[in-house]
Amino acid sequence: ARLTEKGVALYSPELEADHQRRFQMLVDFRSALESPDQLRLEYQPRISTRSGETVGAEALLRWAHPKWGNISPAEFIPIIEQTQLAKQLTEWVMQAATEQASRWQANGLNLCISVNISASNLEETDLVERLLAAMRRHDLPVSSIEVELTESALVDYSPIASNQLDALLEAGIRVAIDDFGTGYSSLAYLQEIPAQVVKIDRTFIQRIEQEKRSRTLVKAMISMAHDLGYSVVAEGVEDHQTYAFLDGLGCDEVQGYFVSKPLPANQFEQWLETSTP
Ligand code: C2E
Ligand code: CA
Ligand code: CA
Ligand code: CA
């Protein structure tokens, strides 16, 4: 960076462009929250290996930006997460997911929707209260919503976060440890945290086909998680061999392109009709 006469730093054009995009994103996300058609959820089925049935769906946020088109959540969520907007983002997702769950319940579809919650959301003292209020508004049973939190959110938590986790447990809402295996070298936390589901990260699952070591690792993870009383979901299952391998190890549920990519609600319903035996 060079300094101008006035002492203002001039950054490299790339850095400047990146900075501006992030800034613009924060400004535009505020409008997106108010807009009827920029944000939407897609649903990726979770199927039981035992019955082959679709038992639930993960809600994944999509943003159709008016100028930039579809932006990946992997790009915009980490930026939003660092700001106060994280609360509104998750509020939007909770509202949309509970509405969808209630529509599905009304149509006789007993699907559990998993909602991704950021670590920073756990610092909101009223997070669980708001989730429960949204569920009550739609007359939903506690079994219709599950919460996904990353390992880091579940390990480095504050007293507030700890209260929120206890509140989830008390309400009977299931908590899944997302991206399991990527965050922490110590697994001691598995003895303590109030979670019921382990979601093995797709980086492990996707190496199953090529690497014996990954097969060994996944086998050990499933066995350990089961011994500790967790239910196990594998994410990122892309082919039949991987599915069969996981099924053979007693992995409870799978998610991934082998089953279906994430779909808008109406396409999800069509998929469900054609895929149900
Ligand atoms: P995640 O929670 O680990 O979600 C799984 C990601 O893997 C999704 O990417 C999904 O589309 C993708 N995926 C599913 N099956 C396969 C597969 O077989 N192969 C491959 N290569 N990928 C697969 P997506 O939708 O782009 O979301 C990326 C991340 O953004 C999510 O990772 C999650 O961390 C975050 N995210 C998405 N929606 C929300 C949300 O509503 N709230 C929060 N806090 N984070 C969200
Ligand atoms: Ca089976
Ligand atoms: Ca997730
Ligand atoms: Ca994940």
Coordinates of C-alpha atoms and ligand atoms in Angstrom, one line a residue:
A1 CA 0.0 0.0 0.0
R2 CA 1.2 3.5 -0.9
L3 CA 0.2 6.6 0.9
T4 CA -1.3 9.6 -0.8
E5 CA -0.4 13.2 0.1
K6 CA -3.3 13.2 2.5
G7 CA -2.0 10.0 4.2
V8 CA -4.8 7.8 2.8
A9 CA -3.6 4.3 2.1
L10 CA -3.9 3.0 -1.5
Y11 CA -4.4 -0.7 -1.6
S12 CA -3.7 -3.0 -4.5
P13 CA -6.5 -3.1 -7.0
E14 CA -7.3 -6.7 -6.1
L15 CA -7.5 -6.1 -2.4
E16 CA -9.6 -3.1 -3.0
A17 CA -12.0 -5.0 -5.2
D18 CA -12.3 -7.8 -2.7
H19 CA -12.9 -5.3 0.1
Q20 CA -15.5 -3.5 -1.9
R21 CA -17.3 -6.7 -2.8
R22 CA -17.5 -7.7 0.9
F23 CA -18.7 -4.3 1.9
Q24 CA -21.3 -4.2 -0.9
M25 CA -22.4 -7.7 0.1
L26 CA -23.2 -6.6 3.6
V27 CA -25.1 -3.6 2.3
D28 CA -27.0 -5.7 -0.2
F29 CA -27.7 -8.5 2.3
R30 CA -29.8 -6.1 4.3
S31 CA -32.0 -5.5 1.3
A32 CA -32.1 -9.2 0.5
L33 CA -33.6 -9.9 4.0
E34 CA -36.4 -7.6 3.1
S35 CA -36.8 -8.7 -0.5
P36 CA -39.4 -11.4 -1.3
D37 CA -37.3 -13.2 -3.9
Q38 CA -33.6 -13.0 -3.2
L39 CA -33.2 -15.5 -0.5
R40 CA -34.5 -19.0 -0.5
L41 CA -33.9 -22.4 1.0
E42 CA -33.0 -25.5 -0.8
Y43 CA -33.5 -29.0 0.7
Q44 CA -31.2 -31.9 0.5
P45 CA -32.7 -35.3 1.4
R46 CA -31.2 -37.4 4.2
I47 CA -32.0 -41.0 3.8
S48 CA -32.0 -43.9 6.3
T49 CA -29.7 -46.7 5.2
R50 CA -31.9 -49.1 7.1
S51 CA -35.2 -48.4 5.4
G52 CA -34.1 -46.5 2.4
E53 CA -36.6 -43.9 3.3
T54 CA -36.2 -40.1 3.3
V55 CA -36.2 -39.2 6.9
G56 CA -35.3 -35.5 6.7
A57 CA -33.7 -32.7 4.7
E58 CA -31.0 -30.2 5.3
A59 CA -32.0 -26.6 4.6
L60 CA -29.3 -24.8 2.7
L61 CA -29.5 -21.0 2.1
R62 CA -29.4 -19.6 -1.4
W63 CA -29.0 -16.0 -2.4
A64 CA -29.8 -14.7 -5.9
H65 CA -28.1 -11.4 -5.9
P66 CA -29.7 -8.8 -8.2
K67 CA -26.4 -7.9 -9.9
W68 CA -24.0 -10.8 -9.2
G69 CA -26.5 -13.7 -9.6
N70 CA -26.3 -16.7 -7.3
I71 CA -23.6 -16.4 -4.7
S72 CA -22.4 -19.5 -2.9
P73 CA -23.3 -19.6 0.9
A74 CA -19.6 -20.7 1.4
E75 CA -18.7 -17.1 0.2
F76 CA -21.4 -14.9 1.8
I77 CA -22.2 -16.7 5.0
P78 CA -18.7 -16.4 6.6
I79 CA -18.8 -12.6 5.8
I80 CA -22.3 -12.1 7.3
E81 CA -21.4 -14.3 10.3
Q82 CA -18.9 -11.8 11.4
T83 CA -21.5 -9.1 11.7
Q84 CA -24.7 -8.3 13.6
L85 CA -26.6 -9.5 10.5
A86 CA -25.9 -13.1 11.5
K87 CA -28.8 -12.9 13.8
Q88 CA -31.2 -11.8 11.1
L89 CA -29.8 -14.4 8.7
T90 CA -30.6 -17.2 11.1
E91 CA -33.9 -15.7 12.0
W92 CA -34.8 -15.7 8.3
V93 CA -33.7 -19.3 7.9
M94 CA -35.6 -20.5 11.1
Q95 CA -38.8 -18.8 9.8
A96 CA -38.5 -20.2 6.3
A97 CA -37.7 -23.7 7.6
T98 CA -40.5 -23.9 10.1
E99 CA -43.0 -22.7 7.5
Q100 CA -41.8 -25.4 5.1
A101 CA -41.9 -28.0 7.9
S102 CA -45.5 -27.1 8.7
R103 CA -46.5 -27.2 5.0
W104 CA -45.0 -30.7 4.7
Q105 CA -46.7 -31.8 8.0
A106 CA -50.0 -30.6 6.6
N107 CA -49.4 -32.8 3.5
G108 CA -48.6 -35.8 5.7
L109 CA -44.9 -35.6 5.1
N110 CA -43.1 -36.3 8.3
L111 CA -39.7 -34.8 7.5
C112 CA -37.2 -33.4 10.0
I113 CA -35.6 -30.3 8.6
S114 CA -32.0 -29.6 9.7
V115 CA -31.1 -26.0 10.1
N116 CA -27.5 -24.7 10.1
I117 CA -26.7 -22.4 13.0
S118 CA -23.5 -20.3 13.2
A119 CA -21.3 -20.3 16.3
S120 CA -22.1 -16.6 16.8
N121 CA -25.8 -17.4 16.9
L122 CA -25.2 -19.4 20.1
E123 CA -24.2 -16.1 21.8
E124 CA -27.8 -14.8 21.3
T125 CA -29.5 -15.3 24.7
D126 CA -32.9 -15.7 23.0
L127 CA -31.9 -18.0 20.1
V128 CA -33.7 -21.2 21.3
E129 CA -36.6 -19.2 22.6
R130 CA -37.1 -17.7 19.1
L131 CA -36.8 -21.1 17.5
L132 CA -39.3 -22.6 19.9
A133 CA -41.7 -19.7 19.3
A134 CA -41.4 -20.2 15.5
M135 CA -42.2 -23.9 16.0
R136 CA -45.1 -23.2 18.3
R137 CA -46.5 -20.7 15.8
H138 CA -46.7 -23.5 13.2
D139 CA -47.7 -26.2 15.7
L140 CA -44.6 -28.3 15.0
P141 CA -43.5 -31.2 17.1
V142 CA -39.9 -30.9 18.4
S143 CA -38.9 -33.8 16.2
S144 CA -39.5 -31.7 13.1
I145 CA -36.5 -29.4 13.4
E146 CA -32.8 -30.4 14.0
V147 CA -30.0 -28.0 14.6
E148 CA -26.5 -28.4 13.0
L149 CA -23.6 -26.8 14.7
T150 CA -19.9 -27.1 13.8
E151 CA -17.4 -28.8 16.1
S152 CA -15.8 -25.4 16.9
A153 CA -19.2 -23.9 18.0
L154 CA -19.7 -26.9 20.3
V155 CA -16.2 -26.9 21.9
D156 CA -15.2 -23.2 22.4
Y157 CA -18.4 -22.2 23.9
S158 CA -19.2 -19.4 26.4
P159 CA -21.6 -19.6 29.3
I160 CA -24.3 -18.1 27.1
A161 CA -23.7 -20.7 24.4
S162 CA -23.8 -23.4 27.1
N163 CA -27.2 -22.1 28.2
Q164 CA -28.5 -22.2 24.7
L165 CA -27.3 -25.8 24.2
D166 CA -28.9 -26.8 27.5
A167 CA -32.1 -25.1 26.3
L168 CA -32.1 -27.2 23.1
L169 CA -31.5 -30.3 25.1
E170 CA -34.3 -29.5 27.5
A171 CA -36.7 -28.7 24.6
G172 CA -35.8 -32.1 23.0
I173 CA -34.4 -30.6 19.8
R174 CA -31.7 -32.8 18.4
V175 CA -28.3 -31.3 17.8
A176 CA -25.9 -32.5 15.1
I177 CA -22.2 -32.0 15.1
D178 CA -21.6 -30.7 11.5
D179 CA -18.3 -31.2 9.6
F180 CA -17.3 -33.8 12.2
G181 CA -13.6 -34.6 12.1
T182 CA -12.3 -31.4 10.6
G183 CA -12.0 -29.1 13.6
Y184 CA -10.5 -30.7 16.6
S185 CA -7.7 -33.1 17.3
S186 CA -9.1 -34.0 20.8
L187 CA -12.3 -35.9 20.8
A188 CA -12.8 -35.6 24.5
Y189 CA -15.6 -33.2 24.0
L190 CA -17.8 -35.9 22.6
Q191 CA -18.3 -37.2 26.2
E192 CA -19.8 -33.9 27.3
I193 CA -21.7 -31.9 24.7
P194 CA -25.4 -32.2 24.4
A195 CA -25.5 -33.5 20.8
Q196 CA -27.1 -36.6 19.5
V197 CA -26.0 -36.8 15.9
V198 CA -22.5 -36.8 14.3
K199 CA -22.2 -35.7 10.6
I200 CA -19.0 -37.0 9.2
D201 CA -17.5 -34.4 6.9
R202 CA -17.5 -35.0 3.2
T203 CA -13.7 -34.7 2.9
F204 CA -13.5 -38.1 4.6
I205 CA -16.4 -39.6 2.8
Q206 CA -15.0 -38.6 -0.6
R207 CA -11.7 -40.4 -0.1
I208 CA -13.3 -43.7 0.8
E209 CA -13.2 -44.9 -2.8
Q210 CA -9.5 -44.2 -3.4
E211 CA -7.9 -44.6 0.0
K212 CA -7.8 -47.5 2.4
R213 CA -6.7 -45.2 5.2
S214 CA -9.9 -43.1 4.8
R215 CA -12.0 -46.3 5.0
T216 CA -10.2 -47.2 8.2
L217 CA -10.8 -43.7 9.6
V218 CA -14.5 -43.6 8.7
K219 CA -15.0 -47.0 10.1
A220 CA -13.4 -46.0 13.4
M221 CA -15.4 -42.7 13.5
I222 CA -18.7 -44.6 13.0
S223 CA -17.9 -47.2 15.6
M224 CA -16.8 -44.7 18.2
A225 CA -19.8 -42.4 17.6
H226 CA -22.1 -45.3 18.0
D227 CA -20.4 -46.6 21.1
L228 CA -20.9 -43.1 22.6
G229 CA -24.6 -43.2 21.7
Y230 CA -24.6 -40.9 18.7
S231 CA -26.5 -41.4 15.5
V232 CA -24.3 -41.1 12.4
V233 CA -24.9 -39.2 9.2
A234 CA -22.4 -39.3 6.3
E235 CA -22.4 -36.2 4.0
G236 CA -21.1 -35.9 0.5
V237 CA -22.0 -39.5 -0.6
E238 CA -21.6 -39.3 -4.4
D239 CA -21.7 -42.9 -5.6
H240 CA -23.1 -46.3 -5.0
Q241 CA -19.9 -47.9 -3.8
T242 CA -19.5 -45.3 -1.1
Y243 CA -23.1 -45.8 -0.1
A244 CA -22.8 -49.5 0.2
F245 CA -19.6 -49.2 2.2
L246 CA -21.3 -46.9 4.7
D247 CA -24.4 -49.0 4.9
G248 CA -22.2 -52.0 5.6
L249 CA -20.6 -50.1 8.6
G250 CA -24.0 -49.4 10.0
C251 CA -23.9 -45.6 9.2
D252 CA -27.5 -44.5 10.0
E253 CA -28.2 -41.9 7.4
V254 CA -26.6 -40.6 4.2
Q255 CA -26.8 -37.3 2.3
G256 CA -25.1 -36.4 -1.0
Y257 CA -25.4 -36.2 -4.7
F258 CA -25.7 -40.0 -4.9
V259 CA -29.2 -39.5 -3.4
S260 CA -29.9 -35.9 -4.6
K261 CA -28.4 -32.5 -4.8
P262 CA -30.2 -29.8 -2.7
L263 CA -33.5 -28.9 -4.4
P264 CA -36.1 -26.1 -4.1
A265 CA -39.1 -27.3 -2.0
N266 CA -41.4 -28.0 -5.0
Q267 CA -38.7 -30.1 -6.8
F268 CA -37.9 -31.8 -3.6
E269 CA -41.6 -32.9 -3.4
Q270 CA -41.4 -34.2 -7.0
W271 CA -38.2 -36.0 -6.2
L272 CA -39.8 -37.6 -3.2
E273 CA -42.7 -38.9 -5.2
T274 CA -40.6 -40.5 -7.9
S275 CA -38.0 -41.9 -5.4
T276 CA -40.5 -43.5 -2.9
P277 CA -40.7 -47.2 -3.5
Ligands
C2E1 P1 -22.5 -27.7 5.1 O1 -23.4 -27.4 6.2 O2 -21.4 -28.7 5.3 O3 -23.5 -28.2 3.9 C1 -23.2 -29.2 3.0 C2 -22.6 -28.6 1.7 O4 -22.2 -29.7 0.9 C3 -23.7 -27.9 0.9 O5 -23.0 -26.9 0.2 C4 -24.2 -29.0 -0.1 O6 -24.8 -28.5 -1.3 C5 -22.9 -29.7 -0.4 N1 -23.0 -31.1 -0.8 C6 -24.0 -31.9 -0.5 N2 -23.9 -33.1 -1.0 C7 -22.7 -33.1 -1.7 C8 -22.0 -34.0 -2.5 O7 -22.3 -35.2 -2.7 N3 -20.8 -33.6 -3.0 C9 -20.3 -32.3 -2.9 N4 -19.2 -32.0 -3.5 N5 -21.0 -31.4 -2.1 C10 -22.2 -31.8 -1.6 P2 -23.7 -25.4 0.1 O8 -25.2 -25.5 0.0 O9 -22.9 -24.7 -0.9 O10 -23.4 -24.8 1.5 C11 -22.0 -24.5 1.9 C12 -22.0 -24.2 3.4 O11 -22.6 -23.0 3.7 C13 -22.7 -25.2 4.3 O12 -21.9 -26.3 4.5 C14 -22.9 -24.4 5.6 O13 -21.7 -24.3 6.3 C15 -23.1 -23.0 5.0 N6 -24.6 -22.8 5.0 C16 -25.5 -23.1 4.0 N7 -26.7 -22.7 4.4 C17 -26.6 -22.2 5.6 C18 -27.5 -21.6 6.6 O14 -28.8 -21.5 6.4 N8 -27.0 -21.1 7.7 C19 -25.7 -21.2 8.0 N9 -25.2 -20.7 9.2 N10 -24.8 -21.7 7.2 C20 -25.2 -22.2 6.0
CA2 CA -29.0 -51.3 5.4
CA3 CA -24.7 -28.6 7.6
CA4 CA -21.3 -30.3 6.8

